[in-house]
mmCIF file of C-alpha atoms in Angstrom:
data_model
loop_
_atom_site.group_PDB
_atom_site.id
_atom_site.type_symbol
_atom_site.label_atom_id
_atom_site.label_comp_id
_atom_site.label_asym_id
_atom_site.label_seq_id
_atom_site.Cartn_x
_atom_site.Cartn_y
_atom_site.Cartn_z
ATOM 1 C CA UNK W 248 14.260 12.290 20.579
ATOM 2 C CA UNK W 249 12.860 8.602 21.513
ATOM 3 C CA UNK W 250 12.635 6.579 18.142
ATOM 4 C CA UNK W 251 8.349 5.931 18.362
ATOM 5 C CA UNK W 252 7.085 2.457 18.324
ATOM 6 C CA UNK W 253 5.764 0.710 15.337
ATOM 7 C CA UNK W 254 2.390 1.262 14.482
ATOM 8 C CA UNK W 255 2.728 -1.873 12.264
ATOM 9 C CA UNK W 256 5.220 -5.222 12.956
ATOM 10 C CA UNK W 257 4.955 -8.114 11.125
ATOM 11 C CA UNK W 258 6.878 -11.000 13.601
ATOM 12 C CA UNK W 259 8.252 -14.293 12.086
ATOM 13 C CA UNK W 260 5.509 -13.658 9.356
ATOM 14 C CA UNK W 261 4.846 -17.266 7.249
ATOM 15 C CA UNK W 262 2.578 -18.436 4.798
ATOM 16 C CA UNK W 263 2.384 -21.448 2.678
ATOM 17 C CA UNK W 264 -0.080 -22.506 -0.057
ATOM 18 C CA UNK W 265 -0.265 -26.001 0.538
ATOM 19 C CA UNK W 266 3.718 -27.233 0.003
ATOM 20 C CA UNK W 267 4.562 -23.723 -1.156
ATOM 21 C CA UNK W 268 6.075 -21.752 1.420
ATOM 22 C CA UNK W 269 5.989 -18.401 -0.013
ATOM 23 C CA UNK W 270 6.424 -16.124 3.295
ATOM 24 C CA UNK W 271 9.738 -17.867 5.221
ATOM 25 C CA UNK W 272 10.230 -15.458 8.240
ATOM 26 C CA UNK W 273 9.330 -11.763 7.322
ATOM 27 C CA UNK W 274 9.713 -9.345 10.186
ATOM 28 C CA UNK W 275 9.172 -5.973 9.430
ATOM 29 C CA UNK W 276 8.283 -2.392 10.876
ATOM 30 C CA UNK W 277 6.467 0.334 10.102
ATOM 31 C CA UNK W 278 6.482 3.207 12.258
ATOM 32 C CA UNK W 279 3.728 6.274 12.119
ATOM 33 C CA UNK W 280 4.314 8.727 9.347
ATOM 34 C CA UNK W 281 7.034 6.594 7.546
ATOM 35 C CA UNK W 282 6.837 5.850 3.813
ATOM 36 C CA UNK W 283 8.325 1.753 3.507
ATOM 37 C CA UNK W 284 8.914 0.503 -0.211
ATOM 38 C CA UNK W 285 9.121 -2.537 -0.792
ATOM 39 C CA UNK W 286 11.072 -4.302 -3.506
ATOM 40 C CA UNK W 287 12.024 -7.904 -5.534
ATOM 41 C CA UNK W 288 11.461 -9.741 -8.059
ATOM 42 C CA UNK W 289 8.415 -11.513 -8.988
ATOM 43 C CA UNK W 290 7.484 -14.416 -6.855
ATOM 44 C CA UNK W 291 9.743 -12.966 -3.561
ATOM 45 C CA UNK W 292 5.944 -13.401 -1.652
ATOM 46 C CA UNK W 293 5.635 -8.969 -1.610
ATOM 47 C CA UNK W 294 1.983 -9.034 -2.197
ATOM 48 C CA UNK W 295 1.574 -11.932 0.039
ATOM 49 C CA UNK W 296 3.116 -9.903 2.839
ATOM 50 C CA UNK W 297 1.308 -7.384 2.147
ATOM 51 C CA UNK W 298 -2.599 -9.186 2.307
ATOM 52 C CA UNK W 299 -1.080 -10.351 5.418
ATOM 53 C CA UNK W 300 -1.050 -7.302 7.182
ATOM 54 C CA UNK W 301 -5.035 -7.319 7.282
ATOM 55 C CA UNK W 302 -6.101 -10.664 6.982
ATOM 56 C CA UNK W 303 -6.697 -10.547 3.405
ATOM 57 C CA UNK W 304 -4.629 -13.963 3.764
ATOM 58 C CA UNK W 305 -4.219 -15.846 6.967
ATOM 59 C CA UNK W 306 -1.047 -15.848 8.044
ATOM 60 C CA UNK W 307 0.580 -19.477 8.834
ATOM 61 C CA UNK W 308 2.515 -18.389 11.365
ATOM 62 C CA UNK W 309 3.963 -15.251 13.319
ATOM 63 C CA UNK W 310 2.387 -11.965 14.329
ATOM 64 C CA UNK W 311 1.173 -8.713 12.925
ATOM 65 C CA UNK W 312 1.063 -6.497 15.350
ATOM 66 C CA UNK W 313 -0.458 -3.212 14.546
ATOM 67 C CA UNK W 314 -1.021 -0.714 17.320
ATOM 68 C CA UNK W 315 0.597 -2.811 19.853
ATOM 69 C CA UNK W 316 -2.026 -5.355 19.409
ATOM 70 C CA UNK W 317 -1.445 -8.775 17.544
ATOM 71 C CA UNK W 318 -4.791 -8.835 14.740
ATOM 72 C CA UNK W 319 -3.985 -12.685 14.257
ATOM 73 C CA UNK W 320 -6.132 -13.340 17.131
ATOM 74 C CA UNK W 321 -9.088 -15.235 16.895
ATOM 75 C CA UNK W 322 -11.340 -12.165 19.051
ATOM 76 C CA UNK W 323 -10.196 -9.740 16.555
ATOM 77 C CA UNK W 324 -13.039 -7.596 14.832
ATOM 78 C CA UNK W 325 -11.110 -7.480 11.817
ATOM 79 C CA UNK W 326 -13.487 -5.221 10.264
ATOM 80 C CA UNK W 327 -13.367 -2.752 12.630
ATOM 81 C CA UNK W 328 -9.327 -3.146 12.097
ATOM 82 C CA UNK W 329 -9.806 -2.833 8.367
ATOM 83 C CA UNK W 330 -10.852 0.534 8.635
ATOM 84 C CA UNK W 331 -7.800 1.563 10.375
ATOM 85 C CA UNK W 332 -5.476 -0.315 7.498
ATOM 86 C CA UNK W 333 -6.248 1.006 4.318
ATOM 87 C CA UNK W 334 -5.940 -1.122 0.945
ATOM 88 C CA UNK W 335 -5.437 0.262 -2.522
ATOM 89 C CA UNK W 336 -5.253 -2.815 -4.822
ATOM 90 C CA UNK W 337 -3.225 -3.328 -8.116
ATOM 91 C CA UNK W 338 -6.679 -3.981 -10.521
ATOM 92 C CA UNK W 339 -9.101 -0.929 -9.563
ATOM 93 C CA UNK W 340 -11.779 -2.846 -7.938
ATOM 94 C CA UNK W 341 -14.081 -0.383 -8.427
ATOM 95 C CA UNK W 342 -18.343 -0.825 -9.106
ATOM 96 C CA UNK W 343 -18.579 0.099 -13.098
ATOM 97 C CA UNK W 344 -22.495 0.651 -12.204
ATOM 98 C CA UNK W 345 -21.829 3.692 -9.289
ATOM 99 C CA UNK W 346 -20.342 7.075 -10.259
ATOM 100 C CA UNK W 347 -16.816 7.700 -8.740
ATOM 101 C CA UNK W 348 -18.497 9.737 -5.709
ATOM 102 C CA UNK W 349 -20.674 6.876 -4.699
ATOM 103 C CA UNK W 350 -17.666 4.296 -5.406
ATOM 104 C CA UNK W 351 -16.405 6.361 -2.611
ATOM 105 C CA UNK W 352 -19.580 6.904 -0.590
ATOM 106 C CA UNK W 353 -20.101 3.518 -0.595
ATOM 107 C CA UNK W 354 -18.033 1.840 2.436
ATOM 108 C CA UNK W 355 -18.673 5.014 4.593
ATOM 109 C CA UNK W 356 -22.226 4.385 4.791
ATOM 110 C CA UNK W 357 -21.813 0.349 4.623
ATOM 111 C CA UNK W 358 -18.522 -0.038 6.785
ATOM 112 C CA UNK W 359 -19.056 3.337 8.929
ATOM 113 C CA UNK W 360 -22.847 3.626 9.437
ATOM 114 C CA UNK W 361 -22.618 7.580 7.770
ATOM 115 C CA UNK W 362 -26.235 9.575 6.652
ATOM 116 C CA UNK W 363 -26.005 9.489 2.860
ATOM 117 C CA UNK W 364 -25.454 13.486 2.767
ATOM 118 C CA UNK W 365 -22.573 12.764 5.230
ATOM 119 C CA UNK W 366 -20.826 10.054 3.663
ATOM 120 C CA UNK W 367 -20.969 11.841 0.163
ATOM 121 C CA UNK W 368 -20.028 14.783 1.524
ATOM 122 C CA UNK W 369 -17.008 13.183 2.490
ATOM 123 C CA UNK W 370 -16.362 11.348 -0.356
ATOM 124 C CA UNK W 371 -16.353 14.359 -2.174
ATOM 125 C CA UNK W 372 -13.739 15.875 -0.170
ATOM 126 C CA UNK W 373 -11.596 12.795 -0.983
ATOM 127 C CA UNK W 374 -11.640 12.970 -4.336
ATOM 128 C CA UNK W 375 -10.958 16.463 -4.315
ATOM 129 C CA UNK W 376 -7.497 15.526 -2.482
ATOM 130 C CA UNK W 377 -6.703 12.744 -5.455
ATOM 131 C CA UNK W 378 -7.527 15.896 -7.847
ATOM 132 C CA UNK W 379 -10.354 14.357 -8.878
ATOM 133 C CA UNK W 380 -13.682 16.203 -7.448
ATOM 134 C CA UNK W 381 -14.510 17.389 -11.284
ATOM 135 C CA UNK W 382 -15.158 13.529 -12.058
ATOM 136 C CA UNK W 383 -17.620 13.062 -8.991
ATOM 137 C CA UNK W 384 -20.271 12.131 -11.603
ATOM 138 C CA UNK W 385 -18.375 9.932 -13.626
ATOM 139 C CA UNK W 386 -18.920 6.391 -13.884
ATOM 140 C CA UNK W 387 -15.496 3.970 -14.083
ATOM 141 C CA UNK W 388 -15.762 3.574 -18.112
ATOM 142 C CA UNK W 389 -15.575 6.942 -18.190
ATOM 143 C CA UNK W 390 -12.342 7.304 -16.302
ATOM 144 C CA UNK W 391 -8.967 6.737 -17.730
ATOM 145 C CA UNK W 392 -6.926 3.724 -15.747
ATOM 146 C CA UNK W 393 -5.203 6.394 -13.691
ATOM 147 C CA UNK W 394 -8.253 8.499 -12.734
ATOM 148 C CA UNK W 395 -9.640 5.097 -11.897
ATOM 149 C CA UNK W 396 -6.574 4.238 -9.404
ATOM 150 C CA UNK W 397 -7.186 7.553 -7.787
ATOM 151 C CA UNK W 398 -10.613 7.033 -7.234
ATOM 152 C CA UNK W 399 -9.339 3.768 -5.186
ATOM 153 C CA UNK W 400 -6.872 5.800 -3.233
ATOM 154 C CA UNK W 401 -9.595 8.391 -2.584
ATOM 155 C CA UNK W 402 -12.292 5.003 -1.427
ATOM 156 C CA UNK W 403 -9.077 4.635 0.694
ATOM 157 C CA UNK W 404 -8.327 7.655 2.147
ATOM 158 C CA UNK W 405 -11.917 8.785 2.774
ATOM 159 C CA UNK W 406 -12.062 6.115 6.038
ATOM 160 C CA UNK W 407 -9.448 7.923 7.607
ATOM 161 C CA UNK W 408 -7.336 4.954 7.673
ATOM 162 C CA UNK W 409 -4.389 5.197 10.103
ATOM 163 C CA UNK W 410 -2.192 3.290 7.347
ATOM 164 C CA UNK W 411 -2.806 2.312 3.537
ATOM 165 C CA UNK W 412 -1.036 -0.551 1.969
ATOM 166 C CA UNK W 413 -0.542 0.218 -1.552
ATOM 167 C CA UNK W 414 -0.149 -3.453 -3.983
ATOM 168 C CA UNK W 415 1.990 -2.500 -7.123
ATOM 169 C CA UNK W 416 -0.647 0.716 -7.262
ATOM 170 C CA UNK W 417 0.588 1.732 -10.868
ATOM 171 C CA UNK W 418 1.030 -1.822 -12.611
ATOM 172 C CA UNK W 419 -1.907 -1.963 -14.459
ATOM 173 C CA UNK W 420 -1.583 1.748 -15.770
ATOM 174 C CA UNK W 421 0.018 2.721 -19.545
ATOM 175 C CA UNK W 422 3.286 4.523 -18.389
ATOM 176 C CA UNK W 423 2.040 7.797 -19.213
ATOM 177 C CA UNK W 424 -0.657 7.755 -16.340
ATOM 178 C CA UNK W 425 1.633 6.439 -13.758
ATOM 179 C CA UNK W 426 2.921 9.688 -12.954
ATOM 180 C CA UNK W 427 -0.531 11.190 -11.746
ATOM 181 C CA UNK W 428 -0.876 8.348 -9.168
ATOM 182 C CA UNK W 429 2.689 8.470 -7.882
ATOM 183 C CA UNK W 430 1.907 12.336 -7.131
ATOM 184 C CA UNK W 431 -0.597 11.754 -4.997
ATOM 185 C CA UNK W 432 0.957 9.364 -3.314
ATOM 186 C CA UNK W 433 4.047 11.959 -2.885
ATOM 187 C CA UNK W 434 0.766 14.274 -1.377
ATOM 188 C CA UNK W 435 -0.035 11.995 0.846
ATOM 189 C CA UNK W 436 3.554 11.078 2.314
ATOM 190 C CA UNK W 437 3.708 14.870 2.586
ATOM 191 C CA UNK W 438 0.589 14.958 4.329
ATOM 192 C CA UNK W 439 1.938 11.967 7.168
ATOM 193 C CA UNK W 440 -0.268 9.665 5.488
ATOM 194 C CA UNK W 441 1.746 6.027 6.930
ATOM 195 C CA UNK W 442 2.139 3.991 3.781
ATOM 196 C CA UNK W 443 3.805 0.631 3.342
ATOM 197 C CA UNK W 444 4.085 0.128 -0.199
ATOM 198 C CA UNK W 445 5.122 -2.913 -2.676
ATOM 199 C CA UNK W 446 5.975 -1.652 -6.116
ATOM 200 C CA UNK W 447 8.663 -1.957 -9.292
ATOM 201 C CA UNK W 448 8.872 1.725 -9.394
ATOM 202 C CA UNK W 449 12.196 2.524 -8.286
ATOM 203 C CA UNK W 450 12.405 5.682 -9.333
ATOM 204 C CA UNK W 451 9.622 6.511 -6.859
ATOM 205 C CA UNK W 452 11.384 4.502 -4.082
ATOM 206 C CA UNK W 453 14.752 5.854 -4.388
ATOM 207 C CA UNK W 454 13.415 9.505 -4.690
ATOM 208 C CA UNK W 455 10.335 9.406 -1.807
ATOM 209 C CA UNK W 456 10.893 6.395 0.564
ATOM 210 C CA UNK W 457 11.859 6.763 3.713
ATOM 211 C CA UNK W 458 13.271 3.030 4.023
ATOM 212 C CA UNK W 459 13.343 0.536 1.084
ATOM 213 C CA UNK W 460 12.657 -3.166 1.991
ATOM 214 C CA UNK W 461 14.119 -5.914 -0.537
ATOM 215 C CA UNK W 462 12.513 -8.876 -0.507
ATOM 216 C CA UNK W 463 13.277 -12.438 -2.463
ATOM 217 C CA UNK W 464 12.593 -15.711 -1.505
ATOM 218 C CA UNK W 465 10.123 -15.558 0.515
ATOM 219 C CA UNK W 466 12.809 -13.208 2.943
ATOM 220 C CA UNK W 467 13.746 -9.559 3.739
ATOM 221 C CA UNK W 468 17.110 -9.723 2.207
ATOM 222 C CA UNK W 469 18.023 -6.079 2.971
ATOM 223 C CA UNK W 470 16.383 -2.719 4.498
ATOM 224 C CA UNK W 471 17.072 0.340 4.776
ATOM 225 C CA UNK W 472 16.963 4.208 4.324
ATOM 226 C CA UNK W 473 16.561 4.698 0.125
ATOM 227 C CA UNK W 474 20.253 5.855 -0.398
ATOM 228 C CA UNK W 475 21.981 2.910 1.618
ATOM 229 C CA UNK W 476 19.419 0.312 -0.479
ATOM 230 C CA UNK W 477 20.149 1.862 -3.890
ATOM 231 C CA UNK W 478 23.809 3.176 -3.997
ATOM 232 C CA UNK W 479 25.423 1.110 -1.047
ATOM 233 C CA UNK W 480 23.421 -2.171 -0.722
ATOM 234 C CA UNK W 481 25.386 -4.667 1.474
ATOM 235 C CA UNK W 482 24.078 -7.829 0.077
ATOM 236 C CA UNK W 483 25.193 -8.983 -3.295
ATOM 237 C CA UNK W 484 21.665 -10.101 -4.201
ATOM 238 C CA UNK W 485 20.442 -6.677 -3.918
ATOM 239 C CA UNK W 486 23.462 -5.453 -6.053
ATOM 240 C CA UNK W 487 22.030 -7.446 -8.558
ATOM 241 C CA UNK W 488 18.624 -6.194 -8.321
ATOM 242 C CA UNK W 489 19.287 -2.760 -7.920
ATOM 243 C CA UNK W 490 22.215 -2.727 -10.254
ATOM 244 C CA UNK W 491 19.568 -3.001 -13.335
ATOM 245 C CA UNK W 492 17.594 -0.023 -12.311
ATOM 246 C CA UNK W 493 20.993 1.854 -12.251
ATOM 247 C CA UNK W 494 21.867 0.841 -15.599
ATOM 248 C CA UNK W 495 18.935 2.093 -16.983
ATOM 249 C CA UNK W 496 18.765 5.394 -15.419
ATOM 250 C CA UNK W 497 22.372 5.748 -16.986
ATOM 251 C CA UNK W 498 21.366 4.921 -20.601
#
């Protein structure tokens, strides 16, 4: 069975801020169904990469390429693309004056054009995938930081994106609520949701990626399926990296 093409590349991918060259050659794929984590320390340009892939940040050089067509070109409608590249940010970003259903509502009938009964009709049917449909009515302050997250997935999910980028999803949560996010994340793998994802929860990438990316430097130092990545990395860096997480699943 034919390998399928990538429904998102990133080519020679570069970015500076001014003399900081953060993003030194990054190519990367992402092909349709696939769960990609992405790893590093802090400072290895992940989130960078990632706000590359829909124009959150301009690019200094190279491609991305997603759906065979290169959306670093000038006649891009990046908004229309941005409905077909999901984005679920690390702070919640959501409106503490709308109730989670019309946090969700809201970019259907702004982004999509939707009747108000439409668009909250399917909001509501997104939150009820994140598990969240009995907080419809609630308003953000009323939310704990996880429900919160969720209700970004569920803004996320509810445009029918045909991938979501995911930006260290469960770094601003207390550990205790991490879990709830990670499982619908798990859902949506499950469900052939494509999701490239940066995080420091190796657990999660060891257990549910389908490929693990290591990045430092501004570099893809290493990729590839979970168990290769985590118990036979090639490059001594990654031994490093990954060697901590090993020591303290041990203790």
């Amino acid at each position: 069975m034919p390998t399928p093409s990538p429904l998102l590349e990133l080519v020679g991918l570069r970015k500076s801020y001014g003399a900081n060259e953060v993003l030194r050659g990054v190519d990367l794929r992402v092909r349709p169904g696939e769960l990609v984590c992405v790893i590093g320390p802090s400072g290895s340009g992940k989130s960078s990469m990632l706000r590359c892939c829909n124009r959150l940040e301009e690019a200094s050089a190279g491609q991305v390429i997603f759906d065979g067509r290169d959306i670093t070109r000038a006649d891009v409608d990046i908004n229309a693309v941005r409905q077909q590249i999901g984005m679920v940010f690390q702070s919640f970003n959501l409106y503490p004056h709308l109730s989670a259903l019309d946090n969700v509502a809201l970019a259907l009938r702004v982004v999509q054009g939707r009747p108000k009964a439409e668009a909250r009709a399917a909001a509501l049917s997104a939150l009820e995938r994140v598990g969240l449909s009995h907080k419809a009515d609630a308003y953000p302050a009323q939310l704990s930081g996880g429900q919160q997250q969720r209700v970004g997935i569920a803004r996320s999910v509810a445009l029918q994106p045909r991938v979501i980028l995911f930006d260290e999803p469960t770094s601003a949560l207390d550990p205790e609520l991490v879990e709830d996010v990670l499982q619908v994340m798990r859902q949506l793998r499950e469900g052939g949701m494509t999701m490239l994802v940066v995080t420091h929860e190796m657990a999660f990438a060891h257990a549910a990626a389908d490929r693990v990316v290591f990045m430092d430097g501004g570099v893809v130092i290493e990729e590839g399926s979970a168990a290769d990545v985590f118990e036979r990395p090639r490059e001594a860096r990654t031994r490093s990296f990954v060697g901590r997480y090993a020591e303290a699943r041990a203790s």
